[in-house]
Coordinates of N, CA, C and O in Angstrom, one line a residue:
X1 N 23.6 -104.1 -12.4 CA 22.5 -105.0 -12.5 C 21.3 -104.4 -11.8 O 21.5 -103.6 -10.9
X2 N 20.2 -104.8 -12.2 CA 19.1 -103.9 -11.7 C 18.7 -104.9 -10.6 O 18.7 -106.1 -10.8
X3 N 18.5 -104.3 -9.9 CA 17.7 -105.5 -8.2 C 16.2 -104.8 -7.9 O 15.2 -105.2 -7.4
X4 N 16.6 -103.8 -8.6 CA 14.9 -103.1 -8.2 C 15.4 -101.9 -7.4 O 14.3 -101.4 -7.2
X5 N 16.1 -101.3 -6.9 CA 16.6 -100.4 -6.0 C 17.2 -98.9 -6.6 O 17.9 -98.0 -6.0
X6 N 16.7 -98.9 -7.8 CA 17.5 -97.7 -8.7 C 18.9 -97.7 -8.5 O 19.4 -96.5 -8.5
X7 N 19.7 -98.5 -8.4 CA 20.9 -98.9 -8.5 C 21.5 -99.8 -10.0 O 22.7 -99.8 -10.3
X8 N 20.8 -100.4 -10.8 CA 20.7 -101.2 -12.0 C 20.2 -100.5 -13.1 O 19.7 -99.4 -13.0
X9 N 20.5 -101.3 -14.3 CA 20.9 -100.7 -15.8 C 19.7 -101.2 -16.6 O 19.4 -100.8 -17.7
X10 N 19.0 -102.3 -16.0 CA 17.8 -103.1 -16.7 C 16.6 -102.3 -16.9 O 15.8 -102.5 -17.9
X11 N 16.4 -101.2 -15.6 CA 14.9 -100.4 -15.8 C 15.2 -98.9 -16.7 O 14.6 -97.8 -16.6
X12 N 16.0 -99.0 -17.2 CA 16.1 -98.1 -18.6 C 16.6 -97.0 -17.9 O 15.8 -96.4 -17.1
X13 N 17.8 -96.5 -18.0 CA 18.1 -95.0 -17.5 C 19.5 -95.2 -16.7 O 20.0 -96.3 -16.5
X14 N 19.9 -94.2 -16.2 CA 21.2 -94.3 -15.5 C 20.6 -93.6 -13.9 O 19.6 -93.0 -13.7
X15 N 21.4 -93.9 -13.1 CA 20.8 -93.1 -12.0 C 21.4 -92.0 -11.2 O 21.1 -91.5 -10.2
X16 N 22.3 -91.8 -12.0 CA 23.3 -90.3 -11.3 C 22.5 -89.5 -10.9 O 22.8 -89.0 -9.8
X17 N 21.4 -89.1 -11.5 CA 19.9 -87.8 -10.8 C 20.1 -88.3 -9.5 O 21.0 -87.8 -8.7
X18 N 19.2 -89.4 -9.3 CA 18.8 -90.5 -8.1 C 20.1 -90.1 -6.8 O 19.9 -89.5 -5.7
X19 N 21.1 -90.5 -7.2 CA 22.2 -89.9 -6.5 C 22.4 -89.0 -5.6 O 22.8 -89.0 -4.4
X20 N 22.1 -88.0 -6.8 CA 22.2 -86.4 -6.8 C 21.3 -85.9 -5.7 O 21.7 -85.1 -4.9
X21 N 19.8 -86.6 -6.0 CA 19.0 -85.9 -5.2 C 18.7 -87.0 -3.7 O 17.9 -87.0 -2.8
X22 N 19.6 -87.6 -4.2 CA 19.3 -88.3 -2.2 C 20.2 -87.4 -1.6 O 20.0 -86.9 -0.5
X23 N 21.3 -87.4 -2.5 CA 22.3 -86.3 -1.5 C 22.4 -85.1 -1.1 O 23.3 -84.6 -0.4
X24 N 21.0 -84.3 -1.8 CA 20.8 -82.9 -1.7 C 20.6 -82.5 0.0 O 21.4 -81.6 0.2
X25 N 19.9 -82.8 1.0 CA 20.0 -82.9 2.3 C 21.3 -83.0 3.0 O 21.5 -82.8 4.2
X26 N 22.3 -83.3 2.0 CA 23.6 -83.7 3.3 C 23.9 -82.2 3.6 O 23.8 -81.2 2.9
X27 N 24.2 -82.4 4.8 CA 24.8 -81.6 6.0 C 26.3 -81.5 6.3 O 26.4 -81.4 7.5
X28 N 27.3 -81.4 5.7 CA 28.6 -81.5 6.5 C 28.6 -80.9 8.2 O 29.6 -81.3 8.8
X29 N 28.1 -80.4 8.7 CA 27.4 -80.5 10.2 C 27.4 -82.3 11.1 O 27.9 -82.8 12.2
X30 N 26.6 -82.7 10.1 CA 26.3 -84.0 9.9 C 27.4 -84.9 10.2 O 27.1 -86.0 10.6
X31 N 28.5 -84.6 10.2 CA 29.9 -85.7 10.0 C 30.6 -85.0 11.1 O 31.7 -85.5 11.4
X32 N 30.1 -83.8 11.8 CA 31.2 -83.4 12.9 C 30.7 -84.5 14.4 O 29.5 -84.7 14.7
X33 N 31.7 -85.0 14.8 CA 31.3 -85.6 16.2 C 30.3 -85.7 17.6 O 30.8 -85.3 18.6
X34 N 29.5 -86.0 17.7 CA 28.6 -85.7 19.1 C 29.5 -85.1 20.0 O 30.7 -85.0 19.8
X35 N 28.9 -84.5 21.0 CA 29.9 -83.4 22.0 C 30.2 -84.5 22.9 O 31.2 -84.4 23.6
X36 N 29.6 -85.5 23.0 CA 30.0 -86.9 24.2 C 31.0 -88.1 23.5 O 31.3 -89.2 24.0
X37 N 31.2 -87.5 22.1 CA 32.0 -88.7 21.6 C 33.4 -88.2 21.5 O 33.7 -87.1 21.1
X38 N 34.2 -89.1 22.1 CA 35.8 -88.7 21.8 C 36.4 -88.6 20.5 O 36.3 -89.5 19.6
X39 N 37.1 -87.6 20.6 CA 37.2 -87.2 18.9 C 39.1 -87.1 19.2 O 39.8 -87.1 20.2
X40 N 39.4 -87.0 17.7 CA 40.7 -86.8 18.0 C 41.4 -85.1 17.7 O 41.0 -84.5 16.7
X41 N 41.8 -84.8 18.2 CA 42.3 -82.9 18.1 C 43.9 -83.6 17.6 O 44.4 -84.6 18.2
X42 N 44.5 -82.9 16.4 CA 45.8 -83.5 15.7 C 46.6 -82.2 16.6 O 46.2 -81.0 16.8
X43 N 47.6 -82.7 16.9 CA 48.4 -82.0 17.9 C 49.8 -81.4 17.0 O 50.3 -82.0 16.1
X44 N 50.2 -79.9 17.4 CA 51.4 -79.4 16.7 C 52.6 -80.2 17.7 O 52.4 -80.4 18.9
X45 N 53.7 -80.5 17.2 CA 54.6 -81.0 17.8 C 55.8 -80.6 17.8 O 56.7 -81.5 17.8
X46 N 56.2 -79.5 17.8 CA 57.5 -78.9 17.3 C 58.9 -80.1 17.2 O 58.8 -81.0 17.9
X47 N 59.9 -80.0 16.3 CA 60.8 -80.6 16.3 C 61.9 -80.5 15.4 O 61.7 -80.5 14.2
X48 N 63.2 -80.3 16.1 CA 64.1 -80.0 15.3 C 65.2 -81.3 15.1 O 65.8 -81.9 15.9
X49 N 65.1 -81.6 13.4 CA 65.2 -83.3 13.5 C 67.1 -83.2 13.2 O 67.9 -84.2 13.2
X50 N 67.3 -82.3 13.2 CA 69.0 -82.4 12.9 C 69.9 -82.3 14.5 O 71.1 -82.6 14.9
X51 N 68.9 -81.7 15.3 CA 69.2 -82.0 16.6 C 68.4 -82.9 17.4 O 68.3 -82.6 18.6
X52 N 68.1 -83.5 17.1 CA 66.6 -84.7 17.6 C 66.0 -84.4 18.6 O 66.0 -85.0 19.7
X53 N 65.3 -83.0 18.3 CA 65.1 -82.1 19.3 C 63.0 -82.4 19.1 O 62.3 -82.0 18.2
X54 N 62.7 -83.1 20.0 CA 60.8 -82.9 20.2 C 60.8 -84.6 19.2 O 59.7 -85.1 18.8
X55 N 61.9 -85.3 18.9 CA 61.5 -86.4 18.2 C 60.9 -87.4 19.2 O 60.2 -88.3 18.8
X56 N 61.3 -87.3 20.1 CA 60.6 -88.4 21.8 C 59.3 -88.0 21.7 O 58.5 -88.9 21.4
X57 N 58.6 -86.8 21.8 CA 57.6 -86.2 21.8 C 56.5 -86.2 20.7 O 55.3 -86.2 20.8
X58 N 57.2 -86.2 19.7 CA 56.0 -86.6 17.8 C 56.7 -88.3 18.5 O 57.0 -87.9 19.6
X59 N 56.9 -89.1 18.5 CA 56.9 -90.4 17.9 C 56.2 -90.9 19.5 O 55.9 -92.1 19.5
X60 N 55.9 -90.0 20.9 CA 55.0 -90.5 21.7 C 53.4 -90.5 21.1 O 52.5 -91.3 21.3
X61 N 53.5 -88.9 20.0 CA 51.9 -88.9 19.7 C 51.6 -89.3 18.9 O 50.5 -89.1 18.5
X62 N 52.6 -90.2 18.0 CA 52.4 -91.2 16.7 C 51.6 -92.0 18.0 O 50.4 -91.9 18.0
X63 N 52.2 -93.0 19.2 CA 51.8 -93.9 19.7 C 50.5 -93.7 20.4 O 49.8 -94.6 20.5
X64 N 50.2 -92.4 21.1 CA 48.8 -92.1 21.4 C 47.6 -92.1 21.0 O 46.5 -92.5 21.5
X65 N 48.0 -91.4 19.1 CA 47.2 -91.4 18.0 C 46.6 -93.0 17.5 O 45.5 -93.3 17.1
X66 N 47.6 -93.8 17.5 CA 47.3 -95.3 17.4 C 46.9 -96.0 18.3 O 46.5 -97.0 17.8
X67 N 46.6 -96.0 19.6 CA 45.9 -96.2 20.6 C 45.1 -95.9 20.7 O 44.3 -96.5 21.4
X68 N 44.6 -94.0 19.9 CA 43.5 -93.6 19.9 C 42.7 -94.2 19.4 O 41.7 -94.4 20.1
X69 N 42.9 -94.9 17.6 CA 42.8 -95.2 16.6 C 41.9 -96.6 17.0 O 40.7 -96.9 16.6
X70 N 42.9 -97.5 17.9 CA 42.3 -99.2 18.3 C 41.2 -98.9 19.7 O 40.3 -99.7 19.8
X71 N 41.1 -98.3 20.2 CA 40.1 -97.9 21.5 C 38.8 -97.4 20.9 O 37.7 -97.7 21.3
X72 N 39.2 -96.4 19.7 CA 37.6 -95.6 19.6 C 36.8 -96.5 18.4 O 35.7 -96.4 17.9
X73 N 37.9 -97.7 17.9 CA 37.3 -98.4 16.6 C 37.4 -97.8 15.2 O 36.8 -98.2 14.2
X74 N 38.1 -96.9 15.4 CA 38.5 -96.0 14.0 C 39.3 -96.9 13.2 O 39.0 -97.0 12.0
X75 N 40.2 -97.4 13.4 CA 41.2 -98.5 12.9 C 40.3 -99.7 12.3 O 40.2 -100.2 11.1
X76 N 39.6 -100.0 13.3 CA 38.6 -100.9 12.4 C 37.9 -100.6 11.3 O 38.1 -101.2 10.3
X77 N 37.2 -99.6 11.4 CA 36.9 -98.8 10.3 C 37.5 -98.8 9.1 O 37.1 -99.0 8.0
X78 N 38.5 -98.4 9.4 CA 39.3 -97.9 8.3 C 39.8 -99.3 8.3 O 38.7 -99.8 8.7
X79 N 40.4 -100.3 8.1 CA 40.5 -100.9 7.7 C 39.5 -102.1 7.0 O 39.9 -103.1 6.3
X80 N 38.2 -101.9 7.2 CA 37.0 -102.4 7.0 C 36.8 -101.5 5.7 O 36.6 -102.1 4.6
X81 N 36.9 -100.1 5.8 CA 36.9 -99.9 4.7 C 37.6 -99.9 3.5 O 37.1 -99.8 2.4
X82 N 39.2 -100.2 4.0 CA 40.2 -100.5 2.9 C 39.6 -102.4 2.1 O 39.3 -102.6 0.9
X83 N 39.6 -103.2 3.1 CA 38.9 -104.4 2.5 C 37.6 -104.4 1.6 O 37.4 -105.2 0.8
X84 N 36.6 -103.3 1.8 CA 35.2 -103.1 1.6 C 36.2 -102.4 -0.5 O 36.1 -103.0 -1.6
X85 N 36.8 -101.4 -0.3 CA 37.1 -100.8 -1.6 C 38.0 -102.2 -2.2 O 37.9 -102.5 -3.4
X86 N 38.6 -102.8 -1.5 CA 39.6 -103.9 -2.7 C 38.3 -104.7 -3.3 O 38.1 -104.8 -4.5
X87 N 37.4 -105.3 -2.0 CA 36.2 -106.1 -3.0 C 35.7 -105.4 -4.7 O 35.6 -105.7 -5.9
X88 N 35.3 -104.3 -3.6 CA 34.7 -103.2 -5.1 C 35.6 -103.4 -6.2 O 35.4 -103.7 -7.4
X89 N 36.6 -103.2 -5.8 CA 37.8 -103.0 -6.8 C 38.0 -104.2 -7.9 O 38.1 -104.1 -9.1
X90 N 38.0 -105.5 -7.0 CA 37.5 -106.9 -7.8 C 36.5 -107.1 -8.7 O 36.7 -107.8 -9.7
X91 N 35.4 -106.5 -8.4 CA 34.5 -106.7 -9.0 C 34.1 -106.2 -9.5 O 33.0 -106.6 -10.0
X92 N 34.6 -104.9 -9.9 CA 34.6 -103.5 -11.2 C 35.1 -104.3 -12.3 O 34.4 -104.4 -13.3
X93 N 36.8 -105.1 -11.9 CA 37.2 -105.4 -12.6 C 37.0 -107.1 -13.8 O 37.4 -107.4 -14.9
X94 N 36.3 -107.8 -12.9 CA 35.7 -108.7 -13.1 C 34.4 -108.6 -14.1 O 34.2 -109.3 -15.0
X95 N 33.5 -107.4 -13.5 CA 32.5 -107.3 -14.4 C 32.5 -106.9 -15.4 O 31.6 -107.1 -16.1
X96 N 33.8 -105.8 -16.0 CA 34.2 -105.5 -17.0 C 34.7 -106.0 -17.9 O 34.5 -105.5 -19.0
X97 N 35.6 -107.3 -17.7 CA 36.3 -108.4 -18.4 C 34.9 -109.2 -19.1 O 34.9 -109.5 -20.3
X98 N 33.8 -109.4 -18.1 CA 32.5 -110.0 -18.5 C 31.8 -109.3 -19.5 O 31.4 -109.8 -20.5
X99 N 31.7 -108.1 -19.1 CA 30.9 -107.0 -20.4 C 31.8 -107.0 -21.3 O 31.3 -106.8 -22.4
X100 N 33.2 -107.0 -21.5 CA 33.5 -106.6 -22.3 C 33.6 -108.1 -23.5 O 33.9 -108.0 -24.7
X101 N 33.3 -109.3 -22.8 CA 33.2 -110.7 -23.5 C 31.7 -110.1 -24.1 O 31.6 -110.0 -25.4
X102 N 30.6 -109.9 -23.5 CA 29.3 -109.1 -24.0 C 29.7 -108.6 -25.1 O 29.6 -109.1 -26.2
X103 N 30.2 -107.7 -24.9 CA 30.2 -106.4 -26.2 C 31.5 -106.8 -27.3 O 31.9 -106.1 -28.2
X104 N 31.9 -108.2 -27.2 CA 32.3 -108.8 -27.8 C 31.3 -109.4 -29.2 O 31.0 -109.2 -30.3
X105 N 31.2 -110.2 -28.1 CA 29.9 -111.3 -28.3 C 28.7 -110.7 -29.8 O 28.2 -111.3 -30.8
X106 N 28.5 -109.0 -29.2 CA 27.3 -108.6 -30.0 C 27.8 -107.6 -30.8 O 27.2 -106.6 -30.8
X107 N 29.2 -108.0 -31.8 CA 29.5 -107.2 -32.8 C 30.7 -106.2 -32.4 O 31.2 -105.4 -33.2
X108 N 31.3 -106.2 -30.8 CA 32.5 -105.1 -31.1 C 31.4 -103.9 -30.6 O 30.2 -103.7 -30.7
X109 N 32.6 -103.0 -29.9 CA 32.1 -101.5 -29.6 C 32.4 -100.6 -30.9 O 31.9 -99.4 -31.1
X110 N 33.0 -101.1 -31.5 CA 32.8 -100.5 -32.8 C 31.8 -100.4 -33.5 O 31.3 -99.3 -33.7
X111 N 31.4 -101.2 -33.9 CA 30.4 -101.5 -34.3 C 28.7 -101.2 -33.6 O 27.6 -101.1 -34.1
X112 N 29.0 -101.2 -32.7 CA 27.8 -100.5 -31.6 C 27.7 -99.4 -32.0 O 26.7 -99.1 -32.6
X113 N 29.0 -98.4 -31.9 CA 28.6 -96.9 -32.1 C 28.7 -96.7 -33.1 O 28.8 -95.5 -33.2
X114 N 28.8 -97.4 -34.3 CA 28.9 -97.3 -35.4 C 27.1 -96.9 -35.7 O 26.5 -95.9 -36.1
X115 N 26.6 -98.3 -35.2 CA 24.9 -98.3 -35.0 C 24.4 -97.5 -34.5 O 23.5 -97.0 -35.2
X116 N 24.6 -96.7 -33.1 CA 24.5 -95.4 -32.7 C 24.9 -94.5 -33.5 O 24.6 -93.6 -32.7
X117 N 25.2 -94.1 -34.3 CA 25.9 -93.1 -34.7 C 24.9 -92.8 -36.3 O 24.6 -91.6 -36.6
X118 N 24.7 -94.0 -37.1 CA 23.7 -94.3 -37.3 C 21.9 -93.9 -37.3 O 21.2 -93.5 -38.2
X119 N 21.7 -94.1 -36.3 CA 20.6 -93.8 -35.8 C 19.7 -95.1 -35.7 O 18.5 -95.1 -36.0
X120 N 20.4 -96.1 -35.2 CA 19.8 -97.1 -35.3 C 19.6 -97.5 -34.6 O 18.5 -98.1 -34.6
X121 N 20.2 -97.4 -33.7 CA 20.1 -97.7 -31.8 C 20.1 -96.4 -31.3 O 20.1 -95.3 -31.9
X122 N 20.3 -97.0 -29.4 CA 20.9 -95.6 -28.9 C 21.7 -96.4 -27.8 O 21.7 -97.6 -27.9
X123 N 22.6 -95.5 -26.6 CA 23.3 -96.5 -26.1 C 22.6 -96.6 -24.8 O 23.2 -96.8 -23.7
X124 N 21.9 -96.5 -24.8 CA 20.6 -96.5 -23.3 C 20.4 -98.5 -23.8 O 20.5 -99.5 -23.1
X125 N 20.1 -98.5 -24.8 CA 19.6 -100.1 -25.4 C 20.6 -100.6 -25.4 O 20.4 -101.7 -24.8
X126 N 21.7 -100.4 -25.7 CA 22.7 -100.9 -26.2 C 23.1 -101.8 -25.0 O 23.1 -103.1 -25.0
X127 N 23.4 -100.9 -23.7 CA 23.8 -101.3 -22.6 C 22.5 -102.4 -21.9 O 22.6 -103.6 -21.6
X128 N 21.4 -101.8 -21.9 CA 20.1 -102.8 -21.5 C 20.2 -104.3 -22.0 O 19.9 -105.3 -21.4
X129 N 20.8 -104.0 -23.7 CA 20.7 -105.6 -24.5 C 21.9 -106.3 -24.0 O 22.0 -107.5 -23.9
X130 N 22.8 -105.5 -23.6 CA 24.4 -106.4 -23.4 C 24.1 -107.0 -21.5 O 24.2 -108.0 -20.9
X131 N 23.7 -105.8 -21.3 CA 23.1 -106.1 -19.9 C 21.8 -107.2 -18.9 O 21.7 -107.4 -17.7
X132 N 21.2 -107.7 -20.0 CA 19.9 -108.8 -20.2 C 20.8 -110.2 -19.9 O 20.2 -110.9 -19.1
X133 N 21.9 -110.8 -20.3 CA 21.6 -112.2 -20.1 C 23.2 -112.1 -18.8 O 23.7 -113.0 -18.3
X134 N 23.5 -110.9 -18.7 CA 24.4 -111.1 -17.2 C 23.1 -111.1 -16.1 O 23.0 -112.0 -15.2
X135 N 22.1 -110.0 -16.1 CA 21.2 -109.6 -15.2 C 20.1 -111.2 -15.2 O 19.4 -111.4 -14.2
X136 N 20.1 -111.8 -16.3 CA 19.3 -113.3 -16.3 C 20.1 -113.9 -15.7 O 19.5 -114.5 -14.8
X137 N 21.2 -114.2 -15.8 CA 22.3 -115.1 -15.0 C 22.0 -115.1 -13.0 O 21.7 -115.9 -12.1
X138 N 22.3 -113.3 -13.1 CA 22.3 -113.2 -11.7 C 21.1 -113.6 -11.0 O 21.1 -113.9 -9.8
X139 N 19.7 -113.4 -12.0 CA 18.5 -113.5 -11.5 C 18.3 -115.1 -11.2 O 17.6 -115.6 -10.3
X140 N 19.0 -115.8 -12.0 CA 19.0 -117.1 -11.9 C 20.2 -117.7 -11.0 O 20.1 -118.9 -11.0
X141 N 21.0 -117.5 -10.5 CA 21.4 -117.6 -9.2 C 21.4 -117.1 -7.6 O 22.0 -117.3 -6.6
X142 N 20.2 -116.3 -8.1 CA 19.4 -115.6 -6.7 C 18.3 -116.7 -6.6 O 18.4 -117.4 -5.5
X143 N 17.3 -117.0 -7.3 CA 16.6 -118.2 -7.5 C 17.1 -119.7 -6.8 O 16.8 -120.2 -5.7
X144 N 18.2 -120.2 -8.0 CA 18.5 -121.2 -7.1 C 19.0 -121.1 -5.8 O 19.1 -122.0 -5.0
X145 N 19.4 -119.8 -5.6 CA 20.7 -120.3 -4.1 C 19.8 -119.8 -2.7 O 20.2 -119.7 -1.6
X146 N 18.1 -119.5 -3.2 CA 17.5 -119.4 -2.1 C 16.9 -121.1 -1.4 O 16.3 -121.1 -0.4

């Protein structure tokens, strides 16, 4: 849906460029730790499991690593972000069930690329016309629900 942010399908175009070139500056530098931030170093643990030999020792640094995990807020994280991807995941799927009532609605995908194919459309429109009365919907419950 287009909000205005080069993120939506309404202002004609796709925005993978957009993407592309916000990301051109990234740094993997960028994502290594401050020298003042505690980080985690993954530890070798030797162990020989048919003699349960170093198993007290890996299953102490299972327990360290998870204390690491709830202290530095990484746990939260990461589980903030497992919740953050199931939403996404809902609503991939949700919006697709809706488009695909759309692309129902206006003759079948068959028949779309049939028209594309054609020369009669293109699918830049295609998507803009299927995408017009969800993106009115949503514009009309941003309205009322202010």
């Amino acid at each position: 849906l287009d909000s205005g942010d080069g993120y939506g399908g309404g202002g004609g175009g796709h925005h993978s460029q957009e993407v592309i070139d916000a990301h051109d500056d990234w740094d993997p530098e960028d994502d290594e730790p401050e020298d003042d931030a505690v980080s985690w170093t993954t530890p070798i643990v030797e162990t020989v499991a048919i003699r349960a030999e170093g198993v007290d020792d890996l299953t102490g640094e299972f327990r360290a690593h998870r204390e690491y995990l709830l202290e530095s807020g990484e746990h939260a994280d990461q589980v903030r972000q497992r919740y953050a991807e199931e939403i996404r995941t809902l609503l991939r799927e949700d919006v697709h069930a809706l488009l695909e009532d759309e692309l129902a609605a206006a003759g079948g995908i068959d028949d779309l690329a049939e028209a594309v194919r054609q020369g009669e459309t293109d699918p830049y429109s295609i998507a803009s016309d299927i995408l017009e009365p969800v993106e009115a919907c949503v514009d009309e419950l941003r309205v009322d629900g202010e």
